[in-house]
mmCIF file of C-alpha atoms and ligand atoms in Angstrom:
data_model
loop_
_atom_site.group_PDB
_atom_site.id
_atom_site.type_symbol
_atom_site.label_atom_id
_atom_site.label_comp_id
_atom_site.label_asym_id
_atom_site.label_seq_id
_atom_site.Cartn_x
_atom_site.Cartn_y
_atom_site.Cartn_z
ATOM 1 C CA MET A 1 32.140 -155.698 117.180
ATOM 2 C CA TRP A 2 28.640 -157.788 117.575
ATOM 3 C CA ASN A 3 27.705 -160.499 115.573
ATOM 4 C CA LEU A 4 25.610 -163.423 115.709
ATOM 5 C CA LEU A 5 28.082 -165.943 117.708
ATOM 6 C CA LYS A 6 28.709 -163.123 119.942
ATOM 7 C CA ILE A 7 25.246 -162.738 121.367
ATOM 8 C CA ASN A 8 24.967 -165.932 121.664
ATOM 9 C CA GLU A 9 28.154 -166.207 123.369
ATOM 10 C CA PHE A 10 27.286 -163.581 125.847
ATOM 11 C CA CYS A 11 23.975 -164.148 126.540
ATOM 12 C CA ARG A 12 25.010 -167.645 127.534
ATOM 13 C CA ASP A 13 25.975 -166.080 130.663
ATOM 14 C CA GLU A 14 22.775 -165.086 132.145
ATOM 15 C CA MET A 15 23.702 -162.712 134.814
ATOM 16 C CA GLN A 16 26.188 -161.118 132.792
ATOM 17 C CA MET A 17 23.275 -160.442 130.219
ATOM 18 C CA ARG A 18 21.296 -159.276 132.585
ATOM 19 C CA GLU A 19 24.127 -157.046 134.034
ATOM 20 C CA TYR A 20 24.658 -155.676 130.444
ATOM 21 C CA LEU A 21 20.683 -155.178 130.107
ATOM 22 C CA ILE A 22 20.165 -153.258 132.935
ATOM 23 C CA LYS A 23 23.228 -151.116 132.050
ATOM 24 C CA MET A 24 21.345 -150.136 129.337
ATOM 25 C CA GLY A 25 18.057 -149.316 131.061
ATOM 26 C CA ILE A 26 16.485 -152.038 129.685
ATOM 27 C CA LEU A 27 15.892 -153.900 132.464
ATOM 28 C CA ASN A 28 14.944 -152.959 136.204
ATOM 29 C CA ASN A 29 18.059 -153.405 138.658
ATOM 30 C CA ASN A 30 15.617 -153.447 141.627
ATOM 31 C CA LYS A 31 11.472 -153.757 142.213
ATOM 32 C CA ILE A 32 9.883 -152.596 145.060
ATOM 33 C CA CYS A 33 7.117 -154.702 146.299
ATOM 34 C CA LYS A 34 3.520 -153.197 146.119
ATOM 35 C CA ASN A 35 2.438 -154.813 149.417
ATOM 36 C CA CYS A 36 5.127 -154.495 152.084
ATOM 37 C CA LYS A 37 7.280 -151.576 149.968
ATOM 38 C CA SER A 38 10.497 -153.239 150.370
ATOM 39 C CA ASP A 39 13.173 -154.405 147.944
ATOM 40 C CA MET A 40 12.429 -157.674 146.374
ATOM 41 C CA GLU A 41 14.262 -160.460 145.528
ATOM 42 C CA LEU A 42 15.435 -161.829 142.124
ATOM 43 C CA LYS A 43 14.979 -165.629 142.105
ATOM 44 C CA LYS A 44 14.875 -167.774 138.737
ATOM 45 C CA ILE A 45 11.901 -170.093 139.144
ATOM 46 C CA ALA A 46 11.396 -172.838 135.859
ATOM 47 C CA ASP A 47 13.726 -170.975 133.592
ATOM 48 C CA CYS A 48 12.574 -167.435 134.073
ATOM 49 C CA TRP A 49 14.086 -165.132 136.432
ATOM 50 C CA TYR A 50 10.857 -163.240 138.752
ATOM 51 C CA TRP A 51 11.052 -160.288 141.120
ATOM 52 C CA ARG A 52 9.501 -162.087 145.001
ATOM 53 C CA CYS A 53 8.936 -161.285 147.802
ATOM 54 C CA ARG A 54 7.921 -163.393 151.039
ATOM 55 C CA LYS A 55 7.669 -161.162 153.655
ATOM 56 C CA VAL A 56 5.102 -162.286 156.108
ATOM 57 C CA ARG A 57 2.670 -159.723 157.813
ATOM 58 C CA VAL A 58 1.111 -159.656 160.578
ATOM 59 C CA ILE A 59 -2.891 -158.550 160.259
ATOM 60 C CA ASN A 60 -5.372 -158.655 162.885
ATOM 61 C CA PHE A 61 -3.192 -161.096 164.989
ATOM 62 C CA CYS A 62 -2.986 -163.529 161.486
ATOM 63 C CA LYS A 63 0.004 -164.365 159.868
ATOM 64 C CA VAL A 64 -0.304 -163.127 155.892
ATOM 65 C CA HIS A 65 2.319 -164.606 153.210
ATOM 66 C CA TYR A 66 1.777 -161.804 150.521
ATOM 67 C CA ASN A 67 3.857 -164.194 148.523
ATOM 68 C CA ALA A 68 4.276 -161.376 145.102
ATOM 69 C CA LYS A 69 6.048 -162.574 142.558
ATOM 70 C CA GLN A 70 6.520 -160.996 139.286
ATOM 71 C CA SER A 71 8.155 -161.460 135.820
ATOM 72 C CA ILE A 72 11.376 -159.399 135.555
ATOM 73 C CA ARG A 73 9.966 -158.852 131.986
ATOM 74 C CA LYS A 74 7.143 -156.792 133.103
ATOM 75 C CA ASP A 75 6.732 -153.031 132.020
ATOM 76 C CA THR A 76 10.125 -153.708 130.295
ATOM 77 C CA PHE A 77 10.486 -153.864 126.746
ATOM 78 C CA PHE A 78 10.184 -157.940 126.676
ATOM 79 C CA SER A 79 6.816 -157.508 127.957
ATOM 80 C CA ASN A 80 4.983 -158.306 125.704
ATOM 81 C CA SER A 81 7.021 -161.949 124.672
ATOM 82 C CA ASN A 82 7.405 -165.540 125.732
ATOM 83 C CA LEU A 83 10.410 -165.785 123.646
ATOM 84 C CA PRO A 84 14.081 -166.144 125.393
ATOM 85 C CA ILE A 85 15.779 -162.687 125.418
ATOM 86 C CA GLN A 86 18.960 -164.026 123.897
ATOM 87 C CA LYS A 87 16.821 -164.625 120.449
ATOM 88 C CA ILE A 88 15.163 -161.305 120.958
ATOM 89 C CA LEU A 89 18.566 -159.825 120.940
ATOM 90 C CA GLN A 90 19.419 -161.689 117.916
ATOM 91 C CA PHE A 91 16.461 -160.704 116.185
ATOM 92 C CA LEU A 92 17.220 -156.960 116.885
ATOM 93 C CA TYR A 93 20.482 -157.388 115.461
ATOM 94 C CA MET A 94 19.425 -158.813 112.563
ATOM 95 C CA LEU A 95 16.903 -156.545 112.069
ATOM 96 C CA VAL A 96 19.583 -153.566 112.571
ATOM 97 C CA LYS A 97 21.872 -155.221 109.982
ATOM 98 C CA ASN A 98 19.232 -155.632 107.445
ATOM 99 C CA TYR A 99 18.934 -159.298 107.656
ATOM 100 C CA GLU A 100 16.225 -160.881 104.799
ATOM 101 C CA GLN A 101 13.623 -161.819 106.694
ATOM 102 C CA ILE A 102 14.791 -165.889 105.251
ATOM 103 C CA GLN A 103 18.365 -165.257 106.855
ATOM 104 C CA ILE A 104 16.439 -164.554 110.208
ATOM 105 C CA ILE A 105 13.726 -167.473 110.052
ATOM 106 C CA ASN A 106 16.755 -169.665 108.987
ATOM 107 C CA GLU A 107 19.296 -168.663 111.521
ATOM 108 C CA ILE A 108 17.318 -168.023 114.353
ATOM 109 C CA GLN A 109 14.342 -170.570 114.079
ATOM 110 C CA LEU A 110 11.356 -167.137 114.039
ATOM 111 C CA ASN A 111 8.061 -167.755 112.015
ATOM 112 C CA LYS A 112 7.499 -165.029 109.651
ATOM 113 C CA ASN A 113 4.208 -164.071 112.062
ATOM 114 C CA THR A 114 6.743 -163.605 115.079
ATOM 115 C CA ILE A 115 8.868 -161.897 112.920
ATOM 116 C CA SER A 116 6.156 -159.410 111.755
ATOM 117 C CA GLN A 117 4.964 -158.949 115.054
ATOM 118 C CA TRP A 118 8.260 -157.844 116.387
ATOM 119 C CA MET A 119 8.629 -155.602 113.497
ATOM 120 C CA ASP A 120 5.775 -154.072 113.820
ATOM 121 C CA PHE A 121 6.355 -153.359 118.158
ATOM 122 C CA VAL A 122 9.999 -152.151 116.960
ATOM 123 C CA ARG A 123 8.935 -149.797 114.838
ATOM 124 C CA LYS A 124 6.058 -148.747 116.916
ATOM 125 C CA VAL A 125 8.816 -147.935 119.673
ATOM 126 C CA VAL A 126 11.047 -146.247 117.396
ATOM 127 C CA GLU A 127 8.409 -143.900 115.999
ATOM 128 C CA GLU A 128 7.492 -143.401 119.812
ATOM 129 C CA TRP A 129 11.267 -142.848 120.269
ATOM 130 C CA ALA A 130 11.281 -140.766 117.189
ATOM 131 C CA ILE A 131 8.124 -138.104 118.254
ATOM 132 C CA SER A 132 9.266 -137.777 121.992
ATOM 133 C CA SER A 133 13.164 -136.862 120.968
ATOM 134 C CA SER A 134 11.527 -135.249 117.493
ATOM 135 C CA GLU A 135 13.413 -131.874 119.129
ATOM 136 C CA GLN A 136 16.839 -133.009 119.081
ATOM 137 C CA ILE A 137 17.082 -135.304 115.845
ATOM 138 C CA GLY A 138 14.402 -133.265 113.431
ATOM 139 C CA GLY A 139 13.146 -129.935 113.663
ATOM 140 C CA ILE A 140 11.872 -127.938 110.980
ATOM 141 C CA GLY A 141 12.471 -129.297 107.297
ATOM 142 C CA GLN A 142 14.592 -132.374 108.776
ATOM 143 C CA VAL A 143 13.130 -135.623 107.292
ATOM 144 C CA VAL A 144 14.003 -138.502 109.947
ATOM 145 C CA GLU A 145 13.653 -141.924 108.079
ATOM 146 C CA ILE A 146 12.348 -144.933 110.070
ATOM 147 C CA TRP A 147 12.833 -148.422 107.543
HETATM 148 ZN ZN1 ZN B 1 6.358 -157.340 150.112
#
């Protein structure tokens, strides 16, 4: 059973959290470099994780450093936010558990604006999911409630 404390403890180990999110299909397990088509390496730079490729190519007798770098959040559920992933997971937990907005503000220090932006985003994601999988969960004459 998950609770806020457990989420906190779990997220303290970044590699464990990352592996879990990969297993859940939320984060990518690898990334191919657009420039040289090889696997990018995972690197932590100033508290953020990046996919990075520093391969050197020789073009017209000149060495070219591509130095491609992109956040591991790019093209994922987390791409539109700068919040720590740990905080986002806590927020999602509280949302699913029907916490009041004031509790979310107090427990994880998110402001009202951020909370409503995240609620809109989550609602949109769930709606899109519900539409794309409506054949499985809905069907004629069935009502699927989304908040
Ligand atoms: Zn590359």
